[in-house]
Every structure is written in structure tokens, then in C-alpha cells.
Amino acid sequence: MRKGVRNTDRDGQIVEHELQETGCSPESEKETNKHVEEEEDEEDESVEKIFESREVPSWKKQLTLRAFVVSFMLSILFSFIVMKLNLTTGIIPSLNVSAGLLGFFFVKTWTKVLYKSGYLKQPFTRQENTVIQTCVVASSGIAFSGGFGTYLFGMSERIAKQSGDASRGFKDPSLGWIIGFLFVVSFLGLFSVVPLRKIMVIDFKLTYPSGTATAHLINSFHTPQGAKLAKKQVRMLGRFFSLSFLWSFFQWFFTGGDNCGFSNFPTFGLKAYQYKFYFDFSATYVGVGMICPYIINVSVLLGGILSWGIMWPLIETKKGDWFPADVESSSMHGLQAYKVFIAVAIILGDGLYNFCKVLSRTLSGLFVQLRGTSRTSFTIEEDPTASPYRPKQSYDDQRRTRFFLKDQIPTWFAIGGYITIAATSTAILPHMFHQLRWYYILVIYISAPVLAFCNAYGAGLTDWSLASTYGKLAIFTIGAWAGSEHGGMLAGLAACGVMMNIVSTASDLTQDFKTGYLTLSSPRSMFISQVIGTAMGCVVSPCVFWLFYNAFDDLGLPNSEYPAPFATVYRSMAKLGVEGVSSLPRECLVLCYAFFGVAILINIVKDSLPSKWGRFVPLPMAMAIPFFLGPYFAIDMCVGSLILFAWERVDAAKAGAFGTAVASGLICGDGIWSLPSSVLAIAGVNPPVCMKFLSAATNSQVDKFLNRP
């Protein structure tokens, strides 16, 4: 769910699990631009002068017990939501506004009760609000970077059998080793960027639009007008949370069998339903559609039409020619191989292009920044006079810089922490995955700080985290190095987890430092809250996943409620890295090459056009998601877009103020229903009714069968 309001060229960033990394919220599109413009006009309207009369608490007082209690409660809530999204489509929108609103609401209510009873010792500050935000996002972010819907579940026997390569090795999930693995790999990224916080935030003045927008959101909550609006938004979120939860509860009664219930309603007819074109009444994905930019939703729908509406029906006619006619539909030697590997080709083509684009921007921006810094070096206490290279600091910048540099985190602590954790991890991981040799891990940890810096710097320039792209790079390099005879598939998937956790948490922490800088929150409190949130996530997320894993026996199967599509995709990438392309069906490789090139070409065209036209070009990564999964969720998302579009035409002000709250309520209500539904499944309580839709001819046959004497 990272990190809030995350976008770069604003249309494009989400998709696959980058959706998790880059975010697709209107606040990312609208709030970020609005607040960055506000920041440029600070001389006319200073944010910090509004808070000048309020005492800034010390870093220790920012870390309150109530903040971590609220963070833990919200972490459980958002972990369920992110886990459900992970295991259904892999599209994870930004939930930062929800986290910020709910954190503000809970603590504000808490302090109000204590104030009336005369026991209030410390008022609720924006710094404490920032701590909650950081802690919740760090914790629920582990539900993504932990790989429960990607590399980690891709190791399991269930996914291995679907991919037809169980002989290459598998490792079934177990609560103990998952928690241990996450604790070993999830903290390194935090230590890798701590020494660079001043360079990133103050010297280079990187934008970090997500962190900036989150900070302005928190600042606005703590003004009289903002607090009043926040209360209204919380009420709206609560209404739609209740509505969504009750709707999910109602639907459950009609799901007493396979393919039963409203989620299997053949909206456009049974033939369209066969190719997954239907509206499944999911409040979650209607809400996701309201949060994601329009181009994302349209791109996903276009991908569904291209694949399930055109390509798969045509390739099916080649059964017996391109692939054996007698293989099961889920076999990787049949149509399933085309679905998976063409999607992989698009994802890799899009990822490669954007990796090169962000890396080139990172290096060129770094070069310019270093030249500018060398020309205008000055001590951190000085306020340099205006110059062509560095203008005079505003009041806000001076105050923020002073507080940001007040509480230092020693460099020796960061370096020592990184070396200690790296050494511990290098010793422990080979015992968890014997295929992952200690020297593979050592190479990753030597290169990781550079990659973490590149990812954090690139996120500051473009607001685009490439954590999953670095993870895929680890799959191919370590998998190929290990080889098929020495467990290369499991080694590659485990290496993906190590790399993803490092680079993801590194960019997350730098975003937090930017948020802390703009809210006068201490770097120490940001670092500690990130560490505590990560530790929470290392326990909460595996427990949530374990609940899903034990409650739903068909978890990960293609036509189940929780198909975990990217687990199969990541395992297929590992297979491709180890075995090469020799195992693909006929013409599959040609199609993969074609779509790999098309993904790059579409990105080139998009970036070459003026922004007023380029924003209408679809996004290849978004188009790839339904290739494997089907377009049904894209229809839900487009319904969400249509609702928001109509609302904006009727009342743009209300849509802007409450649209995200409504969407978040729909997502949260449906997401939290997964907790009682999982408990009911474990307890053996089954829905009483199966509502199934049949053709008239089939229904007639069923009636005849039932009415036989």
C-alpha cells in the first residue's frame, strides 16, 4: 500500500504490484499537484506560521503508547484488505487517506474522552499523526513486500503443480518460517538509506510527491477547517464501510457451492461469462476503480478485451496444432502457457523500459544535483543568501530544516546495523532455503545499498518505486546462477524476496523522512515508527495469510475466490530464468517477443507525445493483468470510474472532498468481511444457499433429472 499518494506522470504507475508501490489515488493525482503548488507559494501563505504558537514535542513524546495501539489496530484492518487484494487480482490502491483519516479519528476520539474526564496529559499533534501513518503503512506494506501473493506463495506445491514443475522443488507455507524469513530480510533497507536522509531531503530537495501530499493532508487535519472536514470524511467512510460490509455478508448466504452467488452473475450472457466478461458485484473493486486514475481502469479493460475477447478464443481454435488437445485447461503445456507467458512478456517489457527511464532520470538528476551542491556547499546551520544556484530559504524551509537536523541518527549506527543484520541474514537464510547459497546472499547485500539508493532517489524524482522490478531481476540472475539442477527456481524466488524487501523499505523510509520534514516530525521518530511498524507487519501479515491459507482449500487455484494470479506469474518467471524458453508451446515464444516489443513501443509513444495526448495512451503493465486473470474485475473498476465521473459532473467539490472516503469505505468494508468469512470457513459453517445461473436448456435437463420417479 505504499506510500500513499504515489504517482509520477500521474497516469501511469500502478499496475501489477507497482500498484502497491506507486499508488493510484485521486489524491496522488490531484492533491499532490495542488499541494506542490501551495508549497511554491509559501511566502504568501506560510504553513508553519499557522502552527508557530504550538509547541513541537520532542522525538520521544511523538512516540506515544496510544499511537502504537491505534497503529496496531489499523495494521490488522489494512493487512486484511491488502491480503485480499493480493490474493484476488494483485491490484492494490493507495489506502493512505484511509489510514490518515482513521488514525486521526481514533486518537482524536481518545483524547476527547480523556479531556472531558480530566485525564488528558498530552494533546494529539500532527507529529503523532505522522507516526501513526508511518507505522500503519509500514506494517500493512509487509502484506505486499512479503510476497504472499507473489514469490512466497509461488514456492508452494499448489502453485508448482499448476505450473507443471513440482519436480523442480517447492516449499509449502508455514507460519514459523515465514515470520522468521520476514524478520531476517525486512529491516536491511531501513538502515541502508539512513545516512542519506539529509542529502535526499534537504540538499537535493527531492519532491517525493507521495510524502509531500501525505504531509499536507496531515497538516490540514490539524487546522480548525481541516479537522471539521476530516470528521465529515470519517462519517462518510463509516457509512460506506457499513454498507459494503453488510452487502458482503448478504452475498455470503448465496455462495454455498462452486461458482455460486452474485459474484458469478452472467451480466452479459452465458457466453460472455465463459470468457469472464461479467460484473461480479465486488464493492472492493468498485472502490478501487474510484481511486485509480481513469487511464488505469481503461487500460485494464482494454487488456481484458484484447486477451479474453480476441486472442484466447482464436488460440483455442489451434488446439491440437499449437498445443495438445487432451491437456487440462490449467496445464502449462496448453492455453494456460499463452496466458501466463504473454502476460510475463508484457510485464517485463514495460518494467525494462521504465527501469531504464527511471535509472536515466536518476543518474542525470544526481549528476545535476551533485554539480549544484559542489558549487554551493555550506554548513547545515547556515541559511545561504540568495544565489543563482540556491535561492534564499523561506520561513517554512528554515524552520523545517532546523527541526529535521535537530535529532540526528548516527551514521555508525546505520552502518553497524546494516552489517549486523546482513551477517545474521547471510548465516540464517541458507538454513531456510538450502538452494540459496550464502554467496548468493552476500552478492545481493553488497549490491543492495546501491540499488536501494537508486530506488529511493528515483522515487523522489518520479514517485515511482521499482521494487518488484528489482525483485524480478533477482529471480533471473540468481535463478540462472544456481541452475535448474541446484534448485534455481526456489533460489530465484527467495532472492526476489530478499531484494524486494530491501529496496521497497528503503524508498518507503525516505518518503517518511520527507513527510516528517514537512510536519516537523523527528527523523528518529520516523525511523523508530517505521521499525516498529515493520515488526508488526512481520507478525500480523503472516498470521492473516495463514488464516486465508487454512480457511480456503482452493486458495491459488485459477477459478477460486482467491486465485493469487501473480504467484503463478512469478513462478513462471523463475522457470523461464532457469530453463529458458524450450518448454513453451508452439508460437508462444513468437507471441511473447511480439508483446515484449509492443509494451516498449507503447511506452515510447506515450512518452514521445505531448502530455495532453500521451495521457490517453494505455499502460502496458495494466493491460497485462487481465491476460491471465480475466476482465471481470476491470468491469467493476470501470463502474467505479463511471460513478466518480458522474459525481464530478454533478458536484465536483463534494466528489473531490469525499470521493476517496467513499471508495475507501467500500474497500475496507468488503476487505474486513474476509475476517469473519475465514473464521466461518475454518469452523465449518457453510452458506445455506447456492445461487447458480444456468442456460434454459441445462435448467430443463436438471428439472427432468430432479423430477425422475
mmCIF file of N, CA and C in Angstrom, residues 126-222:
data_model
loop_
_atom_site.group_PDB
_atom_site.id
_atom_site.type_symbol
_atom_site.label_atom_id
_atom_site.label_comp_id
_atom_site.label_asym_id
_atom_site.label_seq_id
_atom_site.Cartn_x
_atom_site.Cartn_y
_atom_site.Cartn_z
ATOM 1 N N ARG A 126 0.190 16.817 15.123
ATOM 2 C CA ARG A 126 0.409 16.321 13.757
ATOM 3 C C ARG A 126 1.615 15.384 13.703
ATOM 4 N N GLN A 127 2.569 15.575 14.626
ATOM 5 C CA GLN A 127 3.723 14.672 14.667
ATOM 6 C C GLN A 127 3.286 13.260 15.066
ATOM 7 N N GLU A 128 2.382 13.166 16.048
ATOM 8 C CA GLU A 128 1.878 11.862 16.454
ATOM 9 C C GLU A 128 1.053 11.232 15.331
ATOM 10 N N ASN A 129 0.298 12.070 14.619
ATOM 11 C CA ASN A 129 -0.480 11.594 13.473
ATOM 12 C C ASN A 129 0.449 11.010 12.402
ATOM 13 N N THR A 130 1.592 11.665 12.201
ATOM 14 C CA THR A 130 2.580 11.188 11.222
ATOM 15 C C THR A 130 3.169 9.856 11.656
ATOM 16 N N VAL A 131 3.409 9.700 12.946
ATOM 17 C CA VAL A 131 3.916 8.424 13.474
ATOM 18 C C VAL A 131 2.929 7.298 13.190
ATOM 19 N N ILE A 132 1.634 7.562 13.424
ATOM 20 C CA ILE A 132 0.609 6.543 13.163
ATOM 21 C C ILE A 132 0.600 6.182 11.680
ATOM 22 N N GLN A 133 0.594 7.213 10.839
ATOM 23 C CA GLN A 133 0.570 6.995 9.394
ATOM 24 C C GLN A 133 1.749 6.128 8.959
ATOM 25 N N THR A 134 2.929 6.486 9.430
ATOM 26 C CA THR A 134 4.137 5.755 9.062
ATOM 27 C C THR A 134 4.084 4.311 9.534
ATOM 28 N N CYS A 135 3.647 4.122 10.757
ATOM 29 C CA CYS A 135 3.612 2.787 11.347
ATOM 30 C C CYS A 135 2.612 1.885 10.625
ATOM 31 N N VAL A 136 1.434 2.416 10.328
ATOM 32 C CA VAL A 136 0.392 1.622 9.667
ATOM 33 C C VAL A 136 0.817 1.232 8.258
ATOM 34 N N VAL A 137 1.348 2.192 7.520
ATOM 35 C CA VAL A 137 1.738 1.915 6.141
ATOM 36 C C VAL A 137 2.921 0.943 6.098
ATOM 37 N N ALA A 138 3.853 1.080 7.038
ATOM 38 C CA ALA A 138 4.981 0.143 7.101
ATOM 39 C C ALA A 138 4.496 -1.261 7.404
ATOM 40 N N SER A 139 3.548 -1.384 8.324
ATOM 41 C CA SER A 139 3.052 -2.701 8.714
ATOM 42 C C SER A 139 2.268 -3.369 7.596
ATOM 43 N N SER A 140 1.284 -2.664 7.065
ATOM 44 C CA SER A 140 0.464 -3.263 6.005
ATOM 45 C C SER A 140 1.242 -3.411 4.714
ATOM 46 N N GLY A 141 2.324 -2.639 4.552
ATOM 47 C CA GLY A 141 3.178 -2.796 3.375
ATOM 48 C C GLY A 141 3.852 -4.145 3.315
ATOM 49 N N ILE A 142 4.065 -4.771 4.478
ATOM 50 C CA ILE A 142 4.659 -6.112 4.507
ATOM 51 C C ILE A 142 3.723 -7.129 3.856
ATOM 52 N N ALA A 143 2.418 -6.856 3.880
ATOM 53 C CA ALA A 143 1.471 -7.753 3.208
ATOM 54 C C ALA A 143 1.730 -7.799 1.708
ATOM 55 N N PHE A 144 2.334 -6.722 1.182
ATOM 56 C CA PHE A 144 2.737 -6.712 -0.224
ATOM 57 C C PHE A 144 4.147 -7.253 -0.413
ATOM 58 N N SER A 145 5.121 -6.611 0.235
ATOM 59 C CA SER A 145 6.522 -6.991 0.000
ATOM 60 C C SER A 145 6.849 -8.366 0.556
ATOM 61 N N GLY A 146 5.982 -8.897 1.461
ATOM 62 C CA GLY A 146 6.190 -10.244 1.982
ATOM 63 C C GLY A 146 5.949 -11.331 0.964
ATOM 64 N N GLY A 147 5.372 -10.985 -0.188
ATOM 65 C CA GLY A 147 5.244 -11.941 -1.277
ATOM 66 C C GLY A 147 4.136 -12.963 -1.116
ATOM 67 N N PHE A 148 3.118 -12.654 -0.309
ATOM 68 C CA PHE A 148 2.062 -13.637 -0.060
ATOM 69 C C PHE A 148 1.231 -13.937 -1.306
ATOM 70 N N GLY A 149 1.214 -13.001 -2.233
ATOM 71 C CA GLY A 149 0.528 -13.242 -3.496
ATOM 72 C C GLY A 149 1.477 -13.363 -4.654
ATOM 73 N N THR A 150 2.800 -13.378 -4.374
ATOM 74 C CA THR A 150 3.785 -13.418 -5.471
ATOM 75 C C THR A 150 4.825 -14.511 -5.218
ATOM 76 N N TYR A 151 6.040 -14.082 -4.853
ATOM 77 C CA TYR A 151 7.158 -15.022 -4.813
ATOM 78 C C TYR A 151 7.022 -16.065 -3.705
ATOM 79 N N LEU A 152 6.508 -15.680 -2.528
ATOM 80 C CA LEU A 152 6.460 -16.614 -1.408
ATOM 81 C C LEU A 152 5.440 -17.726 -1.664
ATOM 82 N N PHE A 153 4.239 -17.343 -2.089
ATOM 83 C CA PHE A 153 3.231 -18.356 -2.396
ATOM 84 C C PHE A 153 3.596 -19.115 -3.674
ATOM 85 N N GLY A 154 4.377 -18.466 -4.550
ATOM 86 C CA GLY A 154 4.838 -19.132 -5.764
ATOM 87 C C GLY A 154 5.750 -20.316 -5.486
ATOM 88 N N MET A 155 6.306 -20.396 -4.287
ATOM 89 C CA MET A 155 7.148 -21.537 -3.913
ATOM 90 C C MET A 155 6.334 -22.775 -3.556
ATOM 91 N N SER A 156 5.044 -22.624 -3.304
ATOM 92 C CA SER A 156 4.243 -23.705 -2.731
ATOM 93 C C SER A 156 4.003 -24.841 -3.725
ATOM 94 N N GLU A 157 3.675 -26.002 -3.185
ATOM 95 C CA GLU A 157 3.386 -27.169 -4.020
ATOM 96 C C GLU A 157 2.155 -26.934 -4.888
ATOM 97 N N ARG A 158 1.180 -26.212 -4.333
ATOM 98 C CA ARG A 158 -0.057 -25.958 -5.068
ATOM 99 C C ARG A 158 0.224 -25.194 -6.363
ATOM 100 N N ILE A 159 1.040 -24.163 -6.281
ATOM 101 C CA ILE A 159 1.378 -23.381 -7.468
ATOM 102 C C ILE A 159 2.332 -24.171 -8.363
ATOM 103 N N ALA A 160 3.237 -24.935 -7.762
ATOM 104 C CA ALA A 160 4.181 -25.740 -8.542
ATOM 105 C C ALA A 160 3.442 -26.761 -9.407
ATOM 106 N N LYS A 161 2.404 -27.381 -8.861
ATOM 107 C CA LYS A 161 1.629 -28.362 -9.631
ATOM 108 C C LYS A 161 0.881 -27.698 -10.777
ATOM 109 N N GLN A 162 0.348 -26.508 -10.520
ATOM 110 C CA GLN A 162 -0.319 -25.777 -11.596
ATOM 111 C C GLN A 162 0.644 -25.446 -12.723
ATOM 112 N N SER A 163 1.868 -25.113 -12.353
ATOM 113 C CA SER A 163 2.878 -24.745 -13.352
ATOM 114 C C SER A 163 3.510 -25.970 -14.002
ATOM 115 N N GLY A 164 3.223 -27.147 -13.468
ATOM 116 C CA GLY A 164 3.759 -28.371 -14.041
ATOM 117 C C GLY A 164 5.232 -28.578 -13.783
ATOM 118 N N ASP A 165 5.758 -28.001 -12.713
ATOM 119 C CA ASP A 165 7.194 -28.132 -12.444
ATOM 120 C C ASP A 165 7.458 -28.456 -10.974
ATOM 121 N N ALA A 166 6.581 -29.224 -10.360
ATOM 122 C CA ALA A 166 6.767 -29.595 -8.953
ATOM 123 C C ALA A 166 8.073 -30.343 -8.747
ATOM 124 N N SER A 167 8.567 -31.011 -9.789
ATOM 125 C CA SER A 167 9.828 -31.749 -9.666
ATOM 126 C C SER A 167 11.024 -30.821 -9.480
ATOM 127 N N ARG A 168 10.842 -29.533 -9.826
ATOM 128 C CA ARG A 168 11.921 -28.556 -9.662
ATOM 129 C C ARG A 168 12.048 -28.056 -8.226
ATOM 130 N N GLY A 169 11.149 -28.483 -7.368
ATOM 131 C CA GLY A 169 11.231 -28.101 -5.964
ATOM 132 C C GLY A 169 10.108 -27.177 -5.543
ATOM 133 N N PHE A 170 9.717 -27.298 -4.298
ATOM 134 C CA PHE A 170 8.698 -26.417 -3.735
ATOM 135 C C PHE A 170 8.920 -26.330 -2.230
ATOM 136 N N LYS A 171 8.307 -25.304 -1.640
ATOM 137 C CA LYS A 171 8.376 -25.120 -0.184
ATOM 138 C C LYS A 171 7.030 -24.582 0.266
ATOM 139 N N ASP A 172 6.265 -25.432 0.931
ATOM 140 C CA ASP A 172 4.932 -25.025 1.351
ATOM 141 C C ASP A 172 4.987 -23.998 2.482
ATOM 142 N N PRO A 173 4.016 -23.083 2.502
ATOM 143 C CA PRO A 173 3.998 -22.064 3.557
ATOM 144 C C PRO A 173 3.859 -22.679 4.941
ATOM 145 N N SER A 174 4.527 -22.072 5.889
ATOM 146 C CA SER A 174 4.411 -22.442 7.297
ATOM 147 C C SER A 174 4.593 -21.169 8.108
ATOM 148 N N LEU A 175 3.747 -20.971 9.085
ATOM 149 C CA LEU A 175 3.746 -19.711 9.826
ATOM 150 C C LEU A 175 5.110 -19.411 10.431
ATOM 151 N N GLY A 176 5.780 -20.433 10.959
ATOM 152 C CA GLY A 176 7.059 -20.217 11.629
ATOM 153 C C GLY A 176 8.136 -19.683 10.704
ATOM 154 N N TRP A 177 8.377 -20.378 9.579
ATOM 155 C CA TRP A 177 9.483 -19.933 8.719
ATOM 156 C C TRP A 177 9.156 -18.639 7.984
ATOM 157 N N ILE A 178 7.860 -18.378 7.732
ATOM 158 C CA ILE A 178 7.505 -17.116 7.068
ATOM 159 C C ILE A 178 7.816 -15.931 7.982
ATOM 160 N N ILE A 179 7.408 -16.024 9.254
ATOM 161 C CA ILE A 179 7.707 -14.940 10.201
ATOM 162 C C ILE A 179 9.214 -14.767 10.352
ATOM 163 N N GLY A 180 9.930 -15.876 10.493
ATOM 164 C CA GLY A 180 11.386 -15.794 10.613
ATOM 165 C C GLY A 180 12.027 -15.164 9.392
ATOM 166 N N PHE A 181 11.588 -15.559 8.202
ATOM 167 C CA PHE A 181 12.131 -15.009 6.954
ATOM 168 C C PHE A 181 11.916 -13.500 6.886
ATOM 169 N N LEU A 182 10.704 -13.049 7.206
ATOM 170 C CA LEU A 182 10.409 -11.616 7.124
ATOM 171 C C LEU A 182 11.225 -10.814 8.135
ATOM 172 N N PHE A 183 11.392 -11.342 9.334
ATOM 173 C CA PHE A 183 12.209 -10.631 10.316
ATOM 174 C C PHE A 183 13.664 -10.533 9.866
ATOM 175 N N VAL A 184 14.131 -11.537 9.153
ATOM 176 C CA VAL A 184 15.530 -11.550 8.724
ATOM 177 C C VAL A 184 15.790 -10.558 7.589
ATOM 178 N N VAL A 185 14.792 -10.378 6.679
ATOM 179 C CA VAL A 185 15.067 -9.591 5.459
ATOM 180 C C VAL A 185 14.400 -8.214 5.421
ATOM 181 N N SER A 186 13.499 -7.904 6.332
ATOM 182 C CA SER A 186 12.669 -6.708 6.175
ATOM 183 C C SER A 186 13.266 -5.426 6.749
ATOM 184 N N PHE A 187 14.368 -5.511 7.478
ATOM 185 C CA PHE A 187 14.900 -4.314 8.147
ATOM 186 C C PHE A 187 16.147 -3.734 7.481
ATOM 187 N N LEU A 188 16.758 -4.499 6.587
ATOM 188 C CA LEU A 188 18.010 -4.033 5.987
ATOM 189 C C LEU A 188 17.837 -2.737 5.208
ATOM 190 N N GLY A 189 16.738 -2.642 4.459
ATOM 191 C CA GLY A 189 16.518 -1.446 3.648
ATOM 192 C C GLY A 189 16.433 -0.179 4.469
ATOM 193 N N LEU A 190 15.932 -0.293 5.703
ATOM 194 C CA LEU A 190 15.804 0.886 6.566
ATOM 195 C C LEU A 190 17.172 1.453 6.918
ATOM 196 N N PHE A 191 18.115 0.558 7.223
ATOM 197 C CA PHE A 191 19.452 1.017 7.610
ATOM 198 C C PHE A 191 20.259 1.513 6.416
ATOM 199 N N SER A 192 19.906 1.049 5.212
ATOM 200 C CA SER A 192 20.733 1.380 4.041
ATOM 201 C C SER A 192 20.621 2.843 3.624
ATOM 202 N N VAL A 193 19.481 3.510 3.925
ATOM 203 C CA VAL A 193 19.304 4.887 3.455
ATOM 204 C C VAL A 193 19.353 5.925 4.571
ATOM 205 N N VAL A 194 19.475 5.483 5.814
ATOM 206 C CA VAL A 194 19.503 6.447 6.928
ATOM 207 C C VAL A 194 20.614 7.490 6.777
ATOM 208 N N PRO A 195 21.842 7.106 6.388
ATOM 209 C CA PRO A 195 22.890 8.128 6.261
ATOM 210 C C PRO A 195 22.635 9.144 5.154
ATOM 211 N N LEU A 196 21.682 8.858 4.259
ATOM 212 C CA LEU A 196 21.453 9.721 3.099
ATOM 213 C C LEU A 196 20.255 10.646 3.276
ATOM 214 N N ARG A 197 19.651 10.665 4.475
ATOM 215 C CA ARG A 197 18.400 11.392 4.636
ATOM 216 C C ARG A 197 18.568 12.888 4.381
ATOM 217 N N LYS A 198 19.653 13.498 4.886
ATOM 218 C CA LYS A 198 19.856 14.935 4.680
ATOM 219 C C LYS A 198 20.107 15.237 3.208
ATOM 220 N N ILE A 199 20.892 14.396 2.562
ATOM 221 C CA ILE A 199 21.191 14.605 1.142
ATOM 222 C C ILE A 199 19.916 14.560 0.314
ATOM 223 N N MET A 200 19.084 13.568 0.579
ATOM 224 C CA MET A 200 17.864 13.386 -0.200
ATOM 225 C C MET A 200 16.857 14.517 0.024
ATOM 226 N N VAL A 201 16.607 14.844 1.288
ATOM 227 C CA VAL A 201 15.504 15.741 1.633
ATOM 228 C C VAL A 201 15.911 17.210 1.578
ATOM 229 N N ILE A 202 17.093 17.550 2.101
ATOM 230 C CA ILE A 202 17.479 18.959 2.231
ATOM 231 C C ILE A 202 18.406 19.405 1.108
ATOM 232 N N ASP A 203 19.498 18.666 0.892
ATOM 233 C CA ASP A 203 20.466 19.094 -0.118
ATOM 234 C C ASP A 203 19.894 19.000 -1.531
ATOM 235 N N PHE A 204 19.348 17.835 -1.871
ATOM 236 C CA PHE A 204 18.806 17.641 -3.211
ATOM 237 C C PHE A 204 17.375 18.151 -3.345
ATOM 238 N N LYS A 205 16.703 18.354 -2.204
ATOM 239 C CA LYS A 205 15.312 18.823 -2.197
ATOM 240 C C LYS A 205 14.429 17.986 -3.134
ATOM 241 N N LEU A 206 14.556 16.677 -3.029
ATOM 242 C CA LEU A 206 13.727 15.797 -3.851
ATOM 243 C C LEU A 206 12.254 15.967 -3.475
ATOM 244 N N THR A 207 11.401 15.865 -4.469
ATOM 245 C CA THR A 207 9.980 16.191 -4.265
ATOM 246 C C THR A 207 9.252 15.168 -3.411
ATOM 247 N N TYR A 208 9.452 13.883 -3.703
ATOM 248 C CA TYR A 208 8.687 12.807 -3.063
ATOM 249 C C TYR A 208 7.207 13.185 -2.989
ATOM 250 N N PRO A 209 6.532 13.252 -4.145
ATOM 251 C CA PRO A 209 5.144 13.726 -4.142
ATOM 252 C C PRO A 209 4.230 12.980 -3.178
ATOM 253 N N SER A 210 4.435 11.683 -3.014
ATOM 254 C CA SER A 210 3.592 10.934 -2.080
ATOM 255 C C SER A 210 3.789 11.425 -0.656
ATOM 256 N N GLY A 211 5.050 11.523 -0.242
ATOM 257 C CA GLY A 211 5.346 12.006 1.104
ATOM 258 C C GLY A 211 4.881 13.429 1.308
ATOM 259 N N THR A 212 5.024 14.262 0.268
ATOM 260 C CA THR A 212 4.597 15.658 0.349
ATOM 261 C C THR A 212 3.090 15.759 0.516
ATOM 262 N N ALA A 213 2.355 15.010 -0.315
ATOM 263 C CA ALA A 213 0.897 15.072 -0.240
ATOM 264 C C ALA A 213 0.379 14.518 1.088
ATOM 265 N N THR A 214 1.021 13.442 1.579
ATOM 266 C CA THR A 214 0.624 12.878 2.872
ATOM 267 C C THR A 214 0.836 13.896 3.987
ATOM 268 N N ALA A 215 1.965 14.605 3.934
ATOM 269 C CA ALA A 215 2.263 15.618 4.949
ATOM 270 C C ALA A 215 1.246 16.747 4.922
ATOM 271 N N HIS A 216 0.896 17.215 3.739
ATOM 272 C CA HIS A 216 -0.090 18.295 3.640
ATOM 273 C C HIS A 216 -1.456 17.831 4.124
ATOM 274 N N LEU A 217 -1.778 16.568 3.866
ATOM 275 C CA LEU A 217 -3.033 16.008 4.364
ATOM 276 C C LEU A 217 -3.052 16.046 5.894
ATOM 277 N N ILE A 218 -1.960 15.592 6.509
ATOM 278 C CA ILE A 218 -1.873 15.569 7.979
ATOM 279 C C ILE A 218 -1.886 16.991 8.533
ATOM 280 N N ASN A 219 -1.134 17.891 7.900
ATOM 281 C CA ASN A 219 -1.139 19.291 8.346
ATOM 282 C C ASN A 219 -2.551 19.872 8.308
ATOM 283 N N SER A 220 -3.285 19.549 7.235
ATOM 284 C CA SER A 220 -4.640 20.107 7.102
ATOM 285 C C SER A 220 -5.582 19.564 8.173
ATOM 286 N N PHE A 221 -5.380 18.300 8.594
ATOM 287 C CA PHE A 221 -6.222 17.726 9.646
ATOM 288 C C PHE A 221 -6.137 18.532 10.937
ATOM 289 N N HIS A 222 -5.004 19.129 11.178
ATOM 290 C CA HIS A 222 -4.753 19.765 12.470
ATOM 291 C C HIS A 222 -4.973 21.278 12.445
#
